[in-house]
mmCIF file of C-alpha atoms in Angstrom:
data_model
loop_
_atom_site.group_PDB
_atom_site.id
_atom_site.type_symbol
_atom_site.label_atom_id
_atom_site.label_comp_id
_atom_site.label_asym_id
_atom_site.label_seq_id
_atom_site.Cartn_x
_atom_site.Cartn_y
_atom_site.Cartn_z
ATOM 1 C CA MET A 1 52.595 -17.087 25.607
ATOM 2 C CA GLY A 2 54.289 -18.247 28.787
ATOM 3 C CA SER A 3 51.116 -17.583 30.748
ATOM 4 C CA LEU A 4 49.039 -19.601 28.261
ATOM 5 C CA ALA A 5 51.445 -22.501 28.686
ATOM 6 C CA LEU A 6 51.161 -22.128 32.458
ATOM 7 C CA LEU A 7 47.349 -22.205 32.246
ATOM 8 C CA THR A 8 47.423 -25.325 30.043
ATOM 9 C CA TRP A 9 49.971 -27.083 32.243
ATOM 10 C CA THR A 10 48.001 -26.282 35.413
ATOM 11 C CA PHE A 11 44.766 -27.787 34.067
ATOM 12 C CA LEU A 12 46.679 -30.752 32.684
ATOM 13 C CA TRP A 13 47.961 -31.806 36.086
ATOM 14 C CA LEU A 14 44.722 -30.792 37.795
ATOM 15 C CA SER A 15 42.842 -33.207 35.505
ATOM 16 C CA PHE A 16 44.831 -36.123 36.923
ATOM 17 C CA LEU A 17 43.813 -35.068 40.455
ATOM 18 C CA CYS A 18 40.127 -35.702 39.697
ATOM 19 C CA VAL A 19 39.984 -38.933 41.660
ATOM 20 C CA GLY A 20 36.484 -40.232 42.306
ATOM 21 C CA GLY A 21 34.685 -37.348 40.675
ATOM 22 C CA GLY A 22 35.428 -33.808 39.615
ATOM 23 C CA LEU A 23 34.394 -32.287 42.929
ATOM 24 C CA GLY A 24 37.566 -33.671 44.508
ATOM 25 C CA VAL A 25 39.785 -31.392 42.465
ATOM 26 C CA ILE A 26 37.883 -28.233 43.438
ATOM 27 C CA PRO A 27 40.044 -27.361 46.507
ATOM 28 C CA GLU A 28 43.286 -27.445 44.497
ATOM 29 C CA MET A 29 41.751 -25.798 41.423
ATOM 30 C CA GLU A 30 40.480 -22.939 43.569
ATOM 31 C CA ARG A 31 43.917 -22.629 45.234
ATOM 32 C CA GLN A 32 45.678 -22.471 41.863
ATOM 33 C CA ALA A 33 43.187 -20.261 40.003
ATOM 34 C CA VAL A 34 42.357 -17.834 42.829
ATOM 35 C CA THR A 35 45.207 -17.797 45.347
ATOM 36 C CA VAL A 36 48.286 -18.725 43.311
ATOM 37 C CA HIS A 37 47.650 -17.316 39.815
ATOM 38 C CA HIS A 38 44.857 -14.739 40.402
ATOM 39 C CA TRP A 39 43.016 -15.775 37.232
ATOM 40 C CA LEU A 40 39.711 -14.868 38.890
ATOM 41 C CA SER A 41 38.211 -14.076 42.311
ATOM 42 C CA ALA A 42 36.863 -16.630 44.779
ATOM 43 C CA ARG A 43 33.359 -15.287 44.114
ATOM 44 C CA GLU A 44 33.780 -15.673 40.333
ATOM 45 C CA PHE A 45 35.077 -19.207 40.875
ATOM 46 C CA VAL A 46 32.002 -20.249 42.867
ATOM 47 C CA ASP A 47 29.729 -18.524 40.344
ATOM 48 C CA GLY A 48 31.548 -20.376 37.542
ATOM 49 C CA TYR A 49 31.001 -23.702 39.272
ATOM 50 C CA THR A 50 27.337 -22.800 39.754
ATOM 51 C CA LEU A 51 27.006 -21.963 36.040
ATOM 52 C CA ALA A 52 28.701 -25.265 35.148
ATOM 53 C CA GLN A 53 26.216 -27.031 37.409
ATOM 54 C CA LEU A 54 23.241 -25.236 35.858
ATOM 55 C CA THR A 55 24.331 -25.825 32.249
ATOM 56 C CA PRO A 56 24.514 -29.254 30.549
ATOM 57 C CA GLY A 57 27.646 -31.384 30.346
ATOM 58 C CA PRO A 58 30.406 -32.285 32.806
ATOM 59 C CA ASN A 59 30.906 -29.981 35.810
ATOM 60 C CA MET A 60 34.603 -29.933 35.005
ATOM 61 C CA LEU A 61 33.732 -27.540 32.190
ATOM 62 C CA ILE A 62 34.566 -25.085 35.007
ATOM 63 C CA ALA A 63 38.046 -25.393 33.408
ATOM 64 C CA VAL A 64 36.665 -23.731 30.263
ATOM 65 C CA PHE A 65 35.135 -20.963 32.392
ATOM 66 C CA VAL A 66 38.400 -20.317 34.269
ATOM 67 C CA GLY A 67 40.411 -20.445 31.018
ATOM 68 C CA ASP A 68 38.069 -17.898 29.466
ATOM 69 C CA ARG A 69 38.370 -15.537 32.459
ATOM 70 C CA ALA A 70 42.170 -15.875 32.369
ATOM 71 C CA HIS A 71 42.925 -15.669 28.625
ATOM 72 C CA GLY A 72 39.714 -15.404 26.601
ATOM 73 C CA LEU A 73 38.605 -17.992 24.031
ATOM 74 C CA LEU A 74 42.088 -19.414 23.430
ATOM 75 C CA GLY A 75 42.502 -19.891 27.185
ATOM 76 C CA ALA A 76 39.114 -21.612 27.318
ATOM 77 C CA LEU A 77 40.053 -23.957 24.463
ATOM 78 C CA LEU A 78 43.447 -24.881 25.931
ATOM 79 C CA ALA A 79 42.134 -25.347 29.480
ATOM 80 C CA GLY A 80 39.299 -27.531 28.146
ATOM 81 C CA LEU A 81 41.619 -29.684 26.023
ATOM 82 C CA ALA A 82 44.068 -30.047 28.931
ATOM 83 C CA MET A 83 41.273 -31.041 31.311
ATOM 84 C CA PHE A 84 39.568 -33.633 29.083
ATOM 85 C CA VAL A 85 41.909 -35.067 26.440
ATOM 86 C CA PRO A 86 44.873 -36.638 28.327
ATOM 87 C CA THR A 87 42.700 -38.359 30.960
ATOM 88 C CA SER A 88 40.371 -39.581 28.200
ATOM 89 C CA VAL A 89 43.286 -41.158 26.351
ATOM 90 C CA LEU A 90 44.228 -42.936 29.574
ATOM 91 C CA ALA A 91 40.595 -44.019 30.075
ATOM 92 C CA ILE A 92 40.294 -45.502 26.591
ATOM 93 C CA VAL A 93 43.591 -47.392 26.888
ATOM 94 C CA VAL A 94 42.736 -48.814 30.319
ATOM 95 C CA SER A 95 39.177 -49.699 29.330
ATOM 96 C CA HIS A 96 40.600 -51.604 26.361
ATOM 97 C CA HIS A 97 42.514 -53.874 28.762
ATOM 98 C CA TRP A 98 40.328 -53.705 31.866
ATOM 99 C CA LYS A 99 38.514 -56.988 31.223
ATOM 100 C CA GLN A 100 41.755 -58.876 31.854
ATOM 101 C CA TRP A 101 43.075 -56.557 34.566
ATOM 102 C CA ARG A 102 40.132 -56.120 36.900
ATOM 103 C CA VAL A 103 40.320 -59.594 38.443
ATOM 104 C CA ARG A 104 43.999 -59.284 39.395
ATOM 105 C CA PRO A 105 44.730 -58.684 43.103
ATOM 106 C CA TRP A 106 46.645 -55.428 42.506
ATOM 107 C CA ALA A 107 43.722 -53.996 40.551
ATOM 108 C CA MET A 108 41.296 -54.891 43.336
ATOM 109 C CA ILE A 109 43.558 -53.358 45.987
ATOM 110 C CA ALA A 110 44.009 -50.224 43.863
ATOM 111 C CA GLU A 111 40.241 -49.931 43.540
ATOM 112 C CA ARG A 112 39.674 -50.358 47.285
ATOM 113 C CA ALA A 113 42.513 -48.003 48.209
ATOM 114 C CA LEU A 114 41.482 -45.203 45.851
ATOM 115 C CA VAL A 115 37.813 -45.019 46.798
ATOM 116 C CA PRO A 116 38.261 -43.535 50.328
ATOM 117 C CA VAL A 117 40.801 -40.972 49.068
ATOM 118 C CA GLY A 118 38.308 -39.935 46.396
ATOM 119 C CA VAL A 119 35.537 -39.646 48.983
ATOM 120 C CA GLY A 120 37.721 -37.418 51.200
ATOM 121 C CA LEU A 121 38.594 -35.193 48.249
ATOM 122 C CA MET A 122 34.923 -34.937 47.326
ATOM 123 C CA ALA A 123 34.043 -33.772 50.854
ATOM 124 C CA GLY A 124 36.901 -31.262 50.549
ATOM 125 C CA GLY A 125 35.250 -29.946 47.383
ATOM 126 C CA VAL A 126 31.956 -29.386 49.205
ATOM 127 C CA TYR A 127 33.873 -27.523 51.945
ATOM 128 C CA THR A 128 35.754 -25.304 49.460
ATOM 129 C CA LEU A 129 32.585 -24.263 47.623
ATOM 130 C CA GLY A 130 30.799 -23.691 50.948
ATOM 131 C CA ARG A 131 33.555 -21.449 52.277
ATOM 132 C CA THR A 132 32.735 -18.833 49.627
ATOM 133 C CA ALA A 133 29.065 -19.489 48.926
ATOM 134 C CA ILE A 134 27.889 -19.733 52.530
ATOM 135 C CA HIS A 135 28.591 -16.656 54.645
ATOM 136 C CA ASP A 136 25.501 -16.049 56.771
ATOM 137 C CA ALA A 137 22.374 -17.711 58.169
ATOM 138 C CA ALA A 138 20.357 -17.084 54.997
ATOM 139 C CA THR A 139 22.826 -18.757 52.616
ATOM 140 C CA ALA A 140 23.254 -21.656 55.076
ATOM 141 C CA ALA A 141 19.474 -22.076 55.217
ATOM 142 C CA LEU A 142 19.252 -22.037 51.390
ATOM 143 C CA ALA A 143 21.928 -24.743 51.167
ATOM 144 C CA ALA A 144 20.138 -26.885 53.765
ATOM 145 C CA ALA A 145 16.757 -26.400 52.071
ATOM 146 C CA THR A 146 18.203 -27.386 48.677
ATOM 147 C CA ALA A 147 19.826 -30.488 50.181
ATOM 148 C CA LEU A 148 16.508 -31.514 51.771
ATOM 149 C CA ALA A 149 14.579 -30.883 48.542
ATOM 150 C CA VAL A 150 16.999 -33.013 46.508
ATOM 151 C CA ALA A 151 16.992 -35.723 49.194
ATOM 152 C CA THR A 152 13.259 -36.290 48.633
ATOM 153 C CA ASP A 153 13.980 -37.358 45.012
ATOM 154 C CA ARG A 154 10.854 -35.454 44.007
ATOM 155 C CA VAL A 155 12.546 -32.220 42.945
ATOM 156 C CA PRO A 156 14.912 -32.166 39.931
ATOM 157 C CA PRO A 157 18.318 -30.833 41.126
ATOM 158 C CA VAL A 158 18.325 -27.967 38.628
ATOM 159 C CA LEU A 159 14.940 -26.744 39.854
ATOM 160 C CA ALA A 160 16.072 -26.985 43.496
ATOM 161 C CA VAL A 161 19.176 -24.892 42.766
ATOM 162 C CA LEU A 162 17.228 -22.320 40.737
ATOM 163 C CA GLY A 163 14.602 -22.244 43.510
ATOM 164 C CA ALA A 164 17.324 -21.324 46.003
ATOM 165 C CA GLY A 165 18.367 -18.566 43.602
ATOM 166 C CA VAL A 166 14.835 -17.170 43.357
ATOM 167 C CA ILE A 167 14.333 -17.266 47.146
ATOM 168 C CA GLY A 168 17.666 -15.496 47.608
ATOM 169 C CA TRP A 169 16.634 -12.826 45.111
ATOM 170 C CA LEU A 170 13.321 -12.321 46.949
ATOM 171 C CA LEU A 171 15.210 -12.017 50.272
ATOM 172 C CA TRP A 172 17.927 -9.624 49.164
ATOM 173 C CA ARG A 173 16.479 -7.412 46.426
ATOM 174 C CA MET B 1 32.460 -55.198 16.612
ATOM 175 C CA ARG B 2 30.374 -52.039 16.707
ATOM 176 C CA ARG B 3 27.042 -52.306 18.474
ATOM 177 C CA VAL B 4 25.833 -48.965 17.080
ATOM 178 C CA SER B 5 26.809 -46.681 14.212
ATOM 179 C CA LEU B 6 29.025 -43.722 15.088
ATOM 180 C CA LEU B 7 26.309 -41.328 13.998
ATOM 181 C CA ARG B 8 23.784 -42.895 16.370
ATOM 182 C CA LEU B 9 26.374 -42.908 19.162
ATOM 183 C CA ILE B 10 27.075 -39.197 18.660
ATOM 184 C CA VAL B 11 23.380 -38.326 18.645
ATOM 185 C CA VAL B 12 22.596 -40.387 21.765
ATOM 186 C CA PHE B 13 25.641 -39.169 23.703
ATOM 187 C CA ALA B 14 25.138 -35.521 22.723
ATOM 188 C CA TRP B 15 21.504 -35.707 23.778
ATOM 189 C CA THR B 16 22.457 -37.395 27.060
ATOM 190 C CA GLY B 17 25.059 -34.697 27.701
ATOM 191 C CA LEU B 18 22.603 -31.920 26.918
ATOM 192 C CA SER B 19 19.859 -33.339 29.119
ATOM 193 C CA SER B 20 22.150 -34.079 32.078
ATOM 194 C CA LEU B 21 21.591 -31.128 34.374
ATOM 195 C CA GLY B 22 22.179 -30.974 38.101
ATOM 196 C CA GLY B 23 23.698 -33.680 40.266
ATOM 197 C CA GLY B 24 24.323 -37.364 39.711
ATOM 198 C CA ARG B 25 24.909 -36.909 36.002
ATOM 199 C CA SER B 26 26.155 -40.445 35.396
ATOM 200 C CA ALA B 27 22.630 -41.644 36.134
ATOM 201 C CA TYR B 28 21.498 -40.058 32.874
ATOM 202 C CA PHE B 29 23.740 -42.471 30.965
ATOM 203 C CA HIS B 30 22.207 -45.410 32.804
ATOM 204 C CA GLU B 31 18.753 -44.167 31.831
ATOM 205 C CA ALA B 32 19.716 -43.537 28.186
ATOM 206 C CA LEU B 33 21.835 -46.620 27.400
ATOM 207 C CA VAL B 34 20.582 -49.331 29.775
ATOM 208 C CA ARG B 35 16.976 -48.619 30.638
ATOM 209 C CA ARG B 36 15.650 -46.817 27.590
ATOM 210 C CA ARG B 37 17.645 -48.301 24.698
ATOM 211 C CA GLY B 38 19.085 -51.550 26.077
ATOM 212 C CA LEU B 39 22.386 -50.972 24.276
ATOM 213 C CA ILE B 40 24.380 -51.986 27.369
ATOM 214 C CA SER B 41 23.507 -54.421 30.173
ATOM 215 C CA HIS B 42 23.253 -53.241 33.777
ATOM 216 C CA ASP B 43 26.311 -55.276 34.807
ATOM 217 C CA GLU B 44 28.383 -53.847 31.977
ATOM 218 C CA PHE B 45 27.303 -50.371 33.032
ATOM 219 C CA VAL B 46 28.290 -50.928 36.678
ATOM 220 C CA GLN B 47 31.690 -52.206 35.543
ATOM 221 C CA ASP B 48 32.241 -49.171 33.306
ATOM 222 C CA PHE B 49 30.961 -46.803 35.987
ATOM 223 C CA THR B 50 33.397 -48.184 38.591
ATOM 224 C CA LEU B 51 36.261 -47.900 36.131
ATOM 225 C CA SER B 52 35.359 -44.291 35.314
ATOM 226 C CA GLN B 53 35.381 -43.499 39.059
ATOM 227 C CA VAL B 54 38.725 -45.169 39.752
ATOM 228 C CA LEU B 55 40.531 -43.625 36.793
ATOM 229 C CA PRO B 56 41.853 -40.081 37.227
ATOM 230 C CA GLY B 57 39.996 -37.410 35.296
ATOM 231 C CA PRO B 58 36.516 -35.897 35.195
ATOM 232 C CA ASN B 59 34.304 -38.920 35.818
ATOM 233 C CA PHE B 60 31.475 -37.905 33.496
ATOM 234 C CA SER B 61 33.791 -37.641 30.475
ATOM 235 C CA ASN B 62 35.609 -40.815 31.573
ATOM 236 C CA LEU B 63 32.279 -42.632 31.610
ATOM 237 C CA ALA B 64 31.412 -41.305 28.145
ATOM 238 C CA VAL B 65 34.782 -42.502 26.829
ATOM 239 C CA VAL B 66 34.546 -45.960 28.401
ATOM 240 C CA LEU B 67 30.920 -46.503 27.320
ATOM 241 C CA GLY B 68 31.713 -45.174 23.832
ATOM 242 C CA HIS B 69 34.635 -47.588 23.592
ATOM 243 C CA ARG B 70 32.412 -50.478 24.615
ATOM 244 C CA LEU B 71 29.801 -49.547 22.005
ATOM 245 C CA ALA B 72 32.037 -48.726 19.041
ATOM 246 C CA GLY B 73 35.731 -49.227 19.783
ATOM 247 C CA PHE B 74 38.346 -46.461 19.840
ATOM 248 C CA ALA B 75 36.370 -44.223 17.468
ATOM 249 C CA GLY B 76 33.367 -44.620 19.776
ATOM 250 C CA GLY B 77 35.427 -43.463 22.745
ATOM 251 C CA PHE B 78 36.664 -40.411 20.870
ATOM 252 C CA TRP B 79 33.269 -39.333 19.521
ATOM 253 C CA GLY B 80 31.605 -40.099 22.843
ATOM 254 C CA LEU B 81 33.938 -37.588 24.489
ATOM 255 C CA VAL B 82 33.386 -34.910 21.848
ATOM 256 C CA ALA B 83 29.609 -35.348 21.894
ATOM 257 C CA VAL B 84 29.405 -35.001 25.674
ATOM 258 C CA VAL B 85 31.873 -32.135 26.180
ATOM 259 C CA LEU B 86 31.557 -29.809 23.186
ATOM 260 C CA PRO B 87 27.889 -28.702 23.355
ATOM 261 C CA GLY B 88 28.112 -27.984 27.096
ATOM 262 C CA ALA B 89 31.370 -26.067 26.623
ATOM 263 C CA VAL B 90 29.759 -23.762 24.050
ATOM 264 C CA ILE B 91 26.707 -23.167 26.268
ATOM 265 C CA LEU B 92 28.888 -22.453 29.322
ATOM 266 C CA LEU B 93 31.034 -19.996 27.336
ATOM 267 C CA VAL B 94 27.935 -18.079 26.258
ATOM 268 C CA ALA B 95 26.573 -18.096 29.833
ATOM 269 C CA GLY B 96 30.007 -17.074 31.128
ATOM 270 C CA ALA B 97 30.202 -14.175 28.673
ATOM 271 C CA LEU B 98 26.759 -12.918 29.751
ATOM 272 C CA TYR B 99 27.824 -13.267 33.391
ATOM 273 C CA ALA B 100 31.104 -11.385 32.824
ATOM 274 C CA GLU B 101 29.407 -8.477 31.055
ATOM 275 C CA GLY B 102 26.846 -8.176 33.814
ATOM 276 C CA ALA B 103 24.362 -8.320 30.937
ATOM 277 C CA LEU B 104 21.805 -9.950 33.166
ATOM 278 C CA GLY B 105 22.033 -7.131 35.716
ATOM 279 C CA ALA B 106 21.793 -6.995 39.490
ATOM 280 C CA THR B 107 18.948 -9.523 39.506
ATOM 281 C CA ALA B 108 21.237 -12.179 38.044
ATOM 282 C CA ALA B 109 23.936 -11.456 40.630
ATOM 283 C CA LEU B 110 21.424 -12.066 43.423
ATOM 284 C CA LEU B 111 20.073 -15.163 41.663
ATOM 285 C CA MET B 112 23.634 -16.480 41.413
ATOM 286 C CA ARG B 113 24.241 -15.814 45.109
ATOM 287 C CA GLY B 114 21.238 -17.922 46.161
ATOM 288 C CA SER B 115 21.904 -20.546 43.490
ATOM 289 C CA SER B 116 25.525 -21.034 44.547
ATOM 290 C CA ALA B 117 24.374 -21.599 48.140
ATOM 291 C CA GLY B 118 21.885 -24.117 46.701
ATOM 292 C CA VAL B 119 24.673 -25.851 44.752
ATOM 293 C CA VAL B 120 26.548 -26.414 48.026
ATOM 294 C CA GLY B 121 23.455 -28.145 49.416
ATOM 295 C CA LEU B 122 23.150 -30.211 46.231
ATOM 296 C CA VAL B 123 26.776 -31.374 46.144
ATOM 297 C CA ALA B 124 26.661 -32.072 49.892
ATOM 298 C CA ILE B 125 23.672 -34.407 49.585
ATOM 299 C CA THR B 126 24.927 -36.195 46.449
ATOM 300 C CA SER B 127 28.374 -36.636 48.052
ATOM 301 C CA LEU B 128 26.797 -38.012 51.234
ATOM 302 C CA ARG B 129 24.896 -40.565 49.153
ATOM 303 C CA ILE B 130 28.042 -41.731 47.398
ATOM 304 C CA MET B 131 29.971 -41.893 50.705
ATOM 305 C CA ARG B 132 27.316 -44.014 52.368
ATOM 306 C CA GLY B 133 27.560 -46.648 49.647
ATOM 307 C CA SER B 134 31.309 -46.639 49.137
ATOM 308 C CA LEU B 135 33.064 -46.359 52.522
ATOM 309 C CA ARG B 136 33.587 -49.891 53.802
ATOM 310 C CA GLY B 137 35.239 -50.400 57.167
ATOM 311 C CA LEU B 138 37.006 -48.146 59.677
ATOM 312 C CA PRO B 139 40.343 -47.823 57.788
ATOM 313 C CA ALA B 140 38.535 -46.474 54.727
ATOM 314 C CA ALA B 141 36.596 -43.985 56.876
ATOM 315 C CA VAL B 142 39.813 -42.765 58.558
ATOM 316 C CA VAL B 143 41.537 -42.300 55.189
ATOM 317 C CA ALA B 144 38.547 -40.343 53.872
ATOM 318 C CA LEU B 145 38.400 -38.140 56.994
ATOM 319 C CA LEU B 146 42.146 -37.351 56.982
ATOM 320 C CA THR B 147 42.014 -36.549 53.259
ATOM 321 C CA PHE B 148 39.051 -34.228 53.816
ATOM 322 C CA VAL B 149 40.669 -32.336 56.713
ATOM 323 C CA ALA B 150 43.943 -31.943 54.785
ATOM 324 C CA VAL B 151 42.506 -30.519 51.535
ATOM 325 C CA GLY B 152 39.441 -28.788 53.046
ATOM 326 C CA PRO B 153 40.023 -26.851 56.284
ATOM 327 C CA LEU B 154 43.850 -27.126 56.213
ATOM 328 C CA ARG B 155 44.077 -26.179 52.492
ATOM 329 C CA LEU B 156 47.132 -28.362 51.935
ATOM 330 C CA PRO B 157 48.246 -28.993 48.316
ATOM 331 C CA THR B 158 46.184 -31.861 46.928
ATOM 332 C CA VAL B 159 49.075 -33.564 45.081
ATOM 333 C CA ALA B 160 51.024 -34.129 48.308
ATOM 334 C CA VAL B 161 47.886 -35.180 50.186
ATOM 335 C CA VAL B 162 46.806 -37.631 47.476
ATOM 336 C CA LEU B 163 50.244 -39.250 47.210
ATOM 337 C CA ALA B 164 50.522 -39.625 50.995
ATOM 338 C CA MET B 165 46.966 -40.871 51.488
ATOM 339 C CA ILE B 166 47.153 -43.354 48.605
ATOM 340 C CA ALA B 167 50.280 -44.823 50.228
ATOM 341 C CA VAL B 168 48.495 -45.071 53.603
ATOM 342 C CA SER B 169 45.345 -46.475 52.001
ATOM 343 C CA VAL B 170 47.186 -49.127 49.970
ATOM 344 C CA ALA B 171 49.121 -50.165 53.081
ATOM 345 C CA LEU B 172 45.883 -50.493 55.065
ATOM 346 C CA GLN B 173 44.094 -52.470 52.331
ATOM 347 C CA TRP B 174 47.166 -54.654 51.859
ATOM 348 C CA GLY B 175 47.305 -55.282 55.618
ATOM 349 C CA MET B 176 43.685 -56.403 55.546
ATOM 350 C CA GLY B 177 44.722 -59.324 53.381
ATOM 351 C CA ALA B 178 44.264 -60.367 49.796
ATOM 352 C CA PRO B 179 40.972 -59.030 48.425
ATOM 353 C CA SER B 180 39.785 -62.531 47.580
ATOM 354 C CA ALA B 181 40.020 -63.437 51.285
ATOM 355 C CA VAL B 182 37.835 -60.483 52.285
ATOM 356 C CA ALA B 183 34.119 -61.065 52.082
ATOM 357 C CA PRO B 184 32.635 -58.428 49.772
ATOM 358 C CA ALA B 185 30.568 -56.071 51.900
ATOM 359 C CA ALA B 186 27.050 -55.555 50.653
ATOM 360 C CA PRO B 187 26.269 -51.903 50.002
ATOM 361 C CA GLY B 188 23.637 -50.564 52.360
ATOM 362 C CA PRO B 189 22.169 -52.404 55.326
ATOM 363 C CA ALA B 190 22.659 -56.143 55.154
ATOM 364 C CA VAL B 191 19.472 -58.156 55.001
ATOM 365 C CA PRO B 192 19.700 -61.181 57.316
ATOM 366 C CA GLY B 193 19.024 -64.468 55.606
ATOM 367 C CA GLU B 194 19.319 -63.003 52.122
ATOM 368 C CA GLU B 195 20.985 -65.332 49.629
ATOM 369 C CA ALA B 196 22.049 -67.829 52.260
#
């Protein structure tokens, strides 16, 4: 029971670290789930993020994946609720008042000040995923090829990612 | 007060959530609510999108909550969240169970290895696009770089880094003067002579 509470608490505070997109919380989530609490391996974590990317809905459903690996369905439910509900309550309350708040100087400064921190965290998320997913020339080439394919705007992201998977399978089987 | 019925909101949001695969998922909401159905104006969407980015929390669910609230009040926010999160959670749990059992075999493991490398390329390019449009001025770039180095290569705890960098960032923005005195920078390359 104590470990379930720990799981819930961890995802609760992690949810408030998602500043400027879920990717920004990936470095700390990986640290907590892999290094600190050993809920899953670094490889499983990257695979979970990949599954969350390939399936519909928010990428932060990775919380549900980690919760499931740690404590089964109940863990998945609690991690998911902790990740989405408290921040959503905050979002609905702020959005109710935002029309009056957004023109105030403090709100504008907060907006300007938070954006670069969010961008830095996002880049940190790319780095953390890359540290596990990219380990040789072939995986680096697959990442670069996917980035180029998506950059053309002609290839749907899901197809580009699955394409990298198929090429990898052809290379390594 | 309500622009759409709750039932319609749930159906539209659930469908948007289910069809949003890959990167840049917020764009699917723009397509569904602004371009295809005209339920929300472009300006309203940009306002809600910015808010969902600034608020802490997963930005896709934040956006669903804020847009749902705009369309149908508090109930709209609640059902918008449920409609966007629940179907994907069930699908991911099924996929996760198959993955854990190794039910898909060695082929799937190799597919995952290539796909996860591909995901890094995808998130790198989508992040680069967001950075290009949102980093204005040298102080912002320095804050972003320091934050990246601290949580990425140095693996420092994000809570401490965020608190410290927010303090630095607020101080820098404050030092640059009241926001109203700062000319809003146009995203992307400025076009000379435009809107003189």
